């Protein structure tokens, strides 16, 4: 019998299935804003938006919602324009604006919430640059605005290693290629493997500094944010993350963790 031919490899579609959950992120954004501000936010800016899946999800969930995405790289933006934007109704599309530029210098209207997800701010390796970025976010927020970002850590991030997961009909690999204990710099790679094919190495790579939650909070305060909160993930019976995040000042020592940070202007 002839083998079924796989469709052409689409790195953004694989990335989306392996690491993104825009609907759950939007729910967290809306709920944490309501918890801290007493009402729901409508205007959102997604920094490091890449193919801006979250901007599209945000705009789709409420007729008053608007989104602005910023990314340096036109390639993922073009992917979003041809793959995600057409899935919105024409009226919804008008409420999404995408800018090809740097989050450090982009001129954008004030918003209720700025988000920076999937650890993208780790591109800034010095405290000076991180503070400069946080200051520009602070300036871009309305008076009662919130900045929401995510962070990761745990003992596994202090050494090179690779984690493999099965996602539907392919394998997803998250490789930490290196860890430098003096600078806290680390290289990360995403690989994919489809059935019957060779492993596709380094489909995405990230050259980051690993920031601790304490450093991120201190830098947020230095940039002008009045209060910062940490939302820690709950655990399943088997010890994995359960996808439910609660505000707390007490974390849990583990091999790997992901947390949301929320900063109040
Ligand atoms: C990890 S990816 C984006 C992830 C996406 N936010 C998500 O949640 O899946 C990082 C993105 O940041 C962009 N980027 C890096 N430096 C930037 C900068 N200074 N300003 C805007 N975008 C930047 C890259 O082009 C890349 O698309």
GROMACS .gro file of C-alpha atoms and ligand atoms in nm:
model
  292
    1UNK     CA    1   0.000   0.000   0.000
    2UNK     CA    2   0.123   0.349  -0.086
    3UNK     CA    3   0.229   0.563   0.213
    4UNK     CA    4   0.006   0.868   0.276
    5UNK     CA    5   0.198   1.186   0.189
    6UNK     CA    6   0.224   1.439   0.470
    7UNK     CA    7   0.127   1.800   0.396
    8UNK     CA    8   0.421   2.046   0.367
    9UNK     CA    9   0.580   2.116   0.706
   10UNK     CA   10   0.440   2.437   0.862
   11UNK     CA   11   0.664   2.553   1.148
   12UNK     CA   12   0.420   2.812   1.280
   13UNK     CA   13   0.130   2.564   1.287
   14UNK     CA   14   0.348   2.317   1.482
   15UNK     CA   15   0.462   2.593   1.719
   16UNK     CA   16   0.099   2.692   1.779
   17UNK     CA   17  -0.008   2.336   1.865
   18UNK     CA   18   0.295   2.268   2.084
   19UNK     CA   19   0.330   2.584   2.292
   20UNK     CA   20   0.042   2.826   2.251
   21UNK     CA   21  -0.297   2.840   2.422
   22UNK     CA   22  -0.429   3.187   2.338
   23UNK     CA   23  -0.783   3.122   2.467
   24UNK     CA   24  -0.654   3.019   2.813
   25UNK     CA   25  -0.413   3.316   2.815
   26UNK     CA   26  -0.698   3.556   2.729
   27UNK     CA   27  -0.908   3.411   3.010
   28UNK     CA   28  -0.622   3.462   3.255
   29UNK     CA   29  -0.567   3.821   3.134
   30UNK     CA   30  -0.934   3.911   3.167
   31UNK     CA   31  -0.981   3.737   3.505
   32UNK     CA   32  -0.670   3.879   3.671
   33UNK     CA   33  -0.758   4.229   3.548
   34UNK     CA   34  -1.111   4.189   3.688
   35UNK     CA   35  -0.969   4.061   4.019
   36UNK     CA   36  -0.736   4.362   4.057
   37UNK     CA   37  -0.937   4.638   3.887
   38UNK     CA   38  -1.301   4.533   3.932
   39UNK     CA   39  -1.389   4.540   3.560
   40UNK     CA   40  -1.281   4.373   3.235
   41UNK     CA   41  -1.011   4.521   3.007
   42UNK     CA   42  -1.071   4.582   2.636
   43UNK     CA   43  -0.756   4.729   2.483
   44UNK     CA   44  -0.459   4.494   2.475
   45UNK     CA   45  -0.105   4.521   2.339
   46UNK     CA   46   0.082   4.198   2.266
   47UNK     CA   47   0.458   4.255   2.270
   48UNK     CA   48   0.678   4.004   2.078
   49UNK     CA   49   0.352   3.899   1.906
   50UNK     CA   50   0.511   3.688   1.626
   51UNK     CA   51   0.209   3.551   1.428
   52UNK     CA   52  -0.023   3.735   1.673
   53UNK     CA   53  -0.252   3.441   1.754
   54UNK     CA   54  -0.330   3.599   2.090
   55UNK     CA   55  -0.430   3.934   1.934
   56UNK     CA   56  -0.679   3.744   1.715
   57UNK     CA   57  -0.817   3.541   2.008
   58UNK     CA   58  -0.851   3.858   2.220
   59UNK     CA   59  -1.038   4.048   1.949
   60UNK     CA   60  -1.269   3.755   1.877
   61UNK     CA   61  -1.383   3.710   2.239
   62UNK     CA   62  -1.565   4.043   2.283
   63UNK     CA   63  -1.704   4.301   2.038
   64UNK     CA   64  -1.542   4.583   2.240
   65UNK     CA   65  -1.194   4.423   2.243
   66UNK     CA   66  -0.911   4.571   2.039
   67UNK     CA   67  -0.553   4.452   2.005
   68UNK     CA   68  -0.217   4.584   1.891
   69UNK     CA   69   0.069   4.343   1.821
   70UNK     CA   70   0.437   4.436   1.792
   71UNK     CA   71   0.716   4.222   1.649
   72UNK     CA   72   1.056   4.290   1.493
   73UNK     CA   73   1.025   4.010   1.239
   74UNK     CA   74   0.797   4.048   0.936
   75UNK     CA   75   0.798   3.671   0.861
   76UNK     CA   76   0.573   3.557   1.150
   77UNK     CA   77   0.360   3.872   1.106
   78UNK     CA   78   0.299   3.778   0.741
   79UNK     CA   79   0.207   3.424   0.852
   80UNK     CA   80  -0.053   3.566   1.092
   81UNK     CA   81  -0.186   3.792   0.818
   82UNK     CA   82  -0.241   3.500   0.582
   83UNK     CA   83  -0.340   3.227   0.831
   84UNK     CA   84  -0.501   3.375   1.148
   85UNK     CA   85  -0.644   3.711   1.045
   86UNK     CA   86  -0.866   3.568   0.766
   87UNK     CA   87  -1.036   3.350   1.031
   88UNK     CA   88  -1.180   3.666   1.190
   89UNK     CA   89  -1.492   3.839   1.057
   90UNK     CA   90  -1.421   4.160   0.857
   91UNK     CA   91  -1.551   4.372   1.146
   92UNK     CA   92  -1.319   4.190   1.391
   93UNK     CA   93  -1.019   4.230   1.161
   94UNK     CA   94  -1.056   4.608   1.185
   95UNK     CA   95  -0.990   4.584   1.559
   96UNK     CA   96  -0.648   4.418   1.516
   97UNK     CA   97  -0.345   4.635   1.441
   98UNK     CA   98   0.003   4.492   1.386
   99UNK     CA   99   0.329   4.684   1.390
  100UNK     CA  100   0.660   4.560   1.253
  101UNK     CA  101   0.907   4.722   1.494
  102UNK     CA  102   1.081   4.702   1.829
  103UNK     CA  103   0.894   4.692   2.159
  104UNK     CA  104   1.156   4.937   2.288
  105UNK     CA  105   1.069   5.215   2.045
  106UNK     CA  106   0.723   5.149   1.892
  107UNK     CA  107   0.482   5.442   1.917
  108UNK     CA  108   0.144   5.300   2.013
  109UNK     CA  109  -0.176   5.426   2.180
  110UNK     CA  110  -0.223   5.367   2.555
  111UNK     CA  111  -0.390   5.037   2.644
  112UNK     CA  112  -0.543   4.858   2.946
  113UNK     CA  113  -0.306   4.562   2.931
  114UNK     CA  114   0.035   4.491   2.783
  115UNK     CA  115   0.138   4.125   2.764
  116UNK     CA  116   0.474   3.962   2.689
  117UNK     CA  117   0.430   3.584   2.673
  118UNK     CA  118   0.642   3.278   2.618
  119UNK     CA  119   0.929   3.440   2.805
  120UNK     CA  120   1.017   3.671   2.514
  121UNK     CA  121   1.153   3.950   2.739
  122UNK     CA  122   1.446   3.714   2.821
  123UNK     CA  123   1.599   3.848   2.496
  124UNK     CA  124   1.704   4.147   2.710
  125UNK     CA  125   2.017   4.028   2.886
  126UNK     CA  126   2.115   4.329   3.096
  127UNK     CA  127   1.924   4.482   3.384
  128UNK     CA  128   1.959   4.819   3.210
  129UNK     CA  129   1.788   4.696   2.892
  130UNK     CA  130   1.521   4.505   3.084
  131UNK     CA  131   1.441   4.818   3.287
  132UNK     CA  132   1.431   5.026   2.969
  133UNK     CA  133   1.178   4.782   2.822
  134UNK     CA  134   0.965   4.775   3.140
  135UNK     CA  135   0.970   5.158   3.150
  136UNK     CA  136   0.840   5.176   2.794
  137UNK     CA  137   0.560   4.932   2.887
  138UNK     CA  138   0.476   5.144   3.193
  139UNK     CA  139   0.455   5.454   2.973
  140UNK     CA  140   0.229   5.273   2.725
  141UNK     CA  141  -0.032   5.178   2.986
  142UNK     CA  142  -0.342   5.372   3.094
  143UNK     CA  143  -0.348   5.491   3.455
  144UNK     CA  144  -0.509   5.167   3.583
  145UNK     CA  145  -0.322   4.947   3.336
  146UNK     CA  146  -0.161   4.608   3.399
  147UNK     CA  147   0.147   4.445   3.253
  148UNK     CA  148   0.132   4.064   3.238
  149UNK     CA  149   0.428   3.844   3.156
  150UNK     CA  150   0.530   3.486   3.215
  151UNK     CA  151   0.847   3.340   3.360
  152UNK     CA  152   0.996   2.994   3.396
  153UNK     CA  153   1.260   2.826   3.606
  154UNK     CA  154   1.337   2.527   3.828
  155UNK     CA  155   1.641   2.306   3.879
  156UNK     CA  156   1.616   2.164   3.523
  157UNK     CA  157   1.692   2.508   3.378
  158UNK     CA  158   2.036   2.512   3.546
  159UNK     CA  159   2.179   2.258   3.300
  160UNK     CA  160   2.154   2.140   2.940
  161UNK     CA  161   1.871   1.894   2.879
  162UNK     CA  162   1.593   1.800   2.637
  163UNK     CA  163   1.225   1.727   2.697
  164UNK     CA  164   1.018   1.534   2.442
  165UNK     CA  165   0.637   1.541   2.421
  166UNK     CA  166   0.389   1.383   2.183
  167UNK     CA  167   0.142   1.636   2.043
  168UNK     CA  168  -0.121   1.467   1.823
  169UNK     CA  169   0.070   1.316   1.531
  170UNK     CA  170   0.414   1.470   1.596
  171UNK     CA  171   0.683   1.499   1.859
  172UNK     CA  172   0.781   1.832   2.011
  173UNK     CA  173   1.125   1.876   2.171
  174UNK     CA  174   1.222   2.161   2.404
  175UNK     CA  175   1.599   2.158   2.430
  176UNK     CA  176   1.804   2.369   2.663
  177UNK     CA  177   2.135   2.362   2.477
  178UNK     CA  178   2.342   2.537   2.740
  179UNK     CA  179   2.347   2.715   3.073
  180UNK     CA  180   2.615   2.963   3.178
  181UNK     CA  181   2.613   2.997   3.558
  182UNK     CA  182   2.801   3.326   3.570
  183UNK     CA  183   2.577   3.523   3.333
  184UNK     CA  184   2.263   3.305   3.359
  185UNK     CA  185   2.256   3.299   2.979
  186UNK     CA  186   2.110   2.994   2.807
  187UNK     CA  187   2.035   2.875   2.453
  188UNK     CA  188   1.704   2.704   2.382
  189UNK     CA  189   1.586   2.519   2.071
  190UNK     CA  190   1.257   2.377   1.950
  191UNK     CA  191   1.271   2.065   1.731
  192UNK     CA  192   0.985   1.871   1.571
  193UNK     CA  193   0.951   1.522   1.430
  194UNK     CA  194   0.665   1.396   1.218
  195UNK     CA  195   0.600   1.022   1.176
  196UNK     CA  196   0.818   0.871   0.906
  197UNK     CA  197   1.036   1.182   0.879
  198UNK     CA  198   1.374   1.283   1.017
  199UNK     CA  199   1.380   1.507   1.325
  200UNK     CA  200   1.373   1.871   1.217
  201UNK     CA  201   1.638   2.036   1.434
  202UNK     CA  202   1.640   2.395   1.561
  203UNK     CA  203   1.314   2.500   1.399
  204UNK     CA  204   1.315   2.787   1.648
  205UNK     CA  205   1.609   2.899   1.868
  206UNK     CA  206   1.629   3.147   2.153
  207UNK     CA  207   1.937   3.310   2.302
  208UNK     CA  208   1.814   3.425   2.644
  209UNK     CA  209   1.911   3.529   2.991
  210UNK     CA  210   1.721   3.342   3.260
  211UNK     CA  211   1.575   3.599   3.496
  212UNK     CA  212   1.453   3.500   3.840
  213UNK     CA  213   1.110   3.612   3.961
  214UNK     CA  214   1.282   3.824   4.228
  215UNK     CA  215   1.492   4.007   3.968
  216UNK     CA  216   1.193   4.062   3.741
  217UNK     CA  217   0.984   4.205   4.026
  218UNK     CA  218   1.265   4.434   4.143
  219UNK     CA  219   1.316   4.563   3.789
  220UNK     CA  220   0.941   4.619   3.744
  221UNK     CA  221   0.940   4.831   4.062
  222UNK     CA  222   1.247   5.024   3.942
  223UNK     CA  223   1.059   5.094   3.617
  224UNK     CA  224   0.770   5.252   3.811
  225UNK     CA  225   0.520   4.970   3.868
  226UNK     CA  226   0.353   5.014   4.209
  227UNK     CA  227   0.268   4.653   4.290
  228UNK     CA  228   0.359   4.315   4.143
  229UNK     CA  229   0.187   3.979   4.189
  230UNK     CA  230   0.290   3.624   4.117
  231UNK     CA  231   0.040   3.362   3.999
  232UNK     CA  232   0.177   3.013   4.064
  233UNK     CA  233   0.049   2.701   3.890
  234UNK     CA  234  -0.131   2.430   4.089
  235UNK     CA  235  -0.026   2.065   4.065
  236UNK     CA  236  -0.200   1.748   3.951
  237UNK     CA  237  -0.186   1.428   4.159
  238UNK     CA  238   0.102   1.304   3.946
  239UNK     CA  239   0.298   1.621   4.021
  240UNK     CA  240   0.259   1.802   3.685
  241UNK     CA  241   0.117   2.151   3.631
  242UNK     CA  242  -0.265   2.166   3.623
  243UNK     CA  243  -0.297   2.486   3.418
  244UNK     CA  244  -0.467   2.672   3.708
  245UNK     CA  245  -0.279   2.976   3.838
  246UNK     CA  246  -0.338   3.131   4.183
  247UNK     CA  247  -0.200   3.453   4.331
  248UNK     CA  248   0.052   3.370   4.604
  249UNK     CA  249   0.376   3.475   4.771
  250UNK     CA  250   0.483   3.114   4.831
  251UNK     CA  251   0.609   2.904   4.540
  252UNK     CA  252   0.711   2.542   4.531
  253UNK     CA  253   1.053   2.397   4.467
  254UNK     CA  254   1.041   2.184   4.153
  255UNK     CA  255   1.231   2.068   3.841
  256UNK     CA  256   1.043   2.303   3.618
  257UNK     CA  257   0.781   2.569   3.676
  258UNK     CA  258   0.598   2.837   3.479
  259UNK     CA  259   0.438   3.139   3.645
  260UNK     CA  260   0.252   3.454   3.543
  261UNK     CA  261   0.359   3.791   3.681
  262UNK     CA  262   0.114   4.079   3.694
  263UNK     CA  263   0.240   4.436   3.749
  264UNK     CA  264   0.012   4.727   3.838
  265UNK     CA  265   0.089   5.075   3.698
  266LIG     C1  266   0.939   3.353   2.160
  266LIG     S1  267   0.891   3.437   2.015
  266LIG     C2  268   0.729   3.496   2.038
  266LIG     C3  269   0.639   3.422   2.116
  266LIG     C4  270   0.497   3.468   2.122
  266LIG     N1  271   0.485   3.589   2.201
  266LIG     C5  272   0.424   3.355   2.189
  266LIG     O1  273   0.357   3.377   2.291
  266LIG     O2  274   0.431   3.243   2.141
  266LIG     C6  275   0.979   3.587   2.031
  266LIG     C7  276   0.945   3.694   1.928
  266LIG     O3  277   1.002   3.816   1.973
  266LIG     C8  278   1.040   3.893   1.860
  266LIG     N2  279   1.132   3.998   1.906
  266LIG     C9  280   1.259   3.984   1.953
  266LIG     N3  281   1.308   4.104   1.992
  266LIG    C10  282   1.209   4.195   1.972
  266LIG    C11  283   1.198   4.336   1.993
  266LIG     N4  284   1.297   4.408   2.045
  266LIG     N5  285   1.082   4.396   1.961
  266LIG    C12  286   0.980   4.325   1.907
  266LIG     N6  287   0.984   4.192   1.885
  266LIG    C13  288   1.098   4.128   1.916
  266LIG    C14  289   1.095   3.790   1.763
  266LIG     O4  290   1.091   3.837   1.630
  266LIG    C15  291   1.000   3.671   1.788
  266LIG     O5  292   0.894   3.670   1.696
   0.00000   0.00000   0.00000
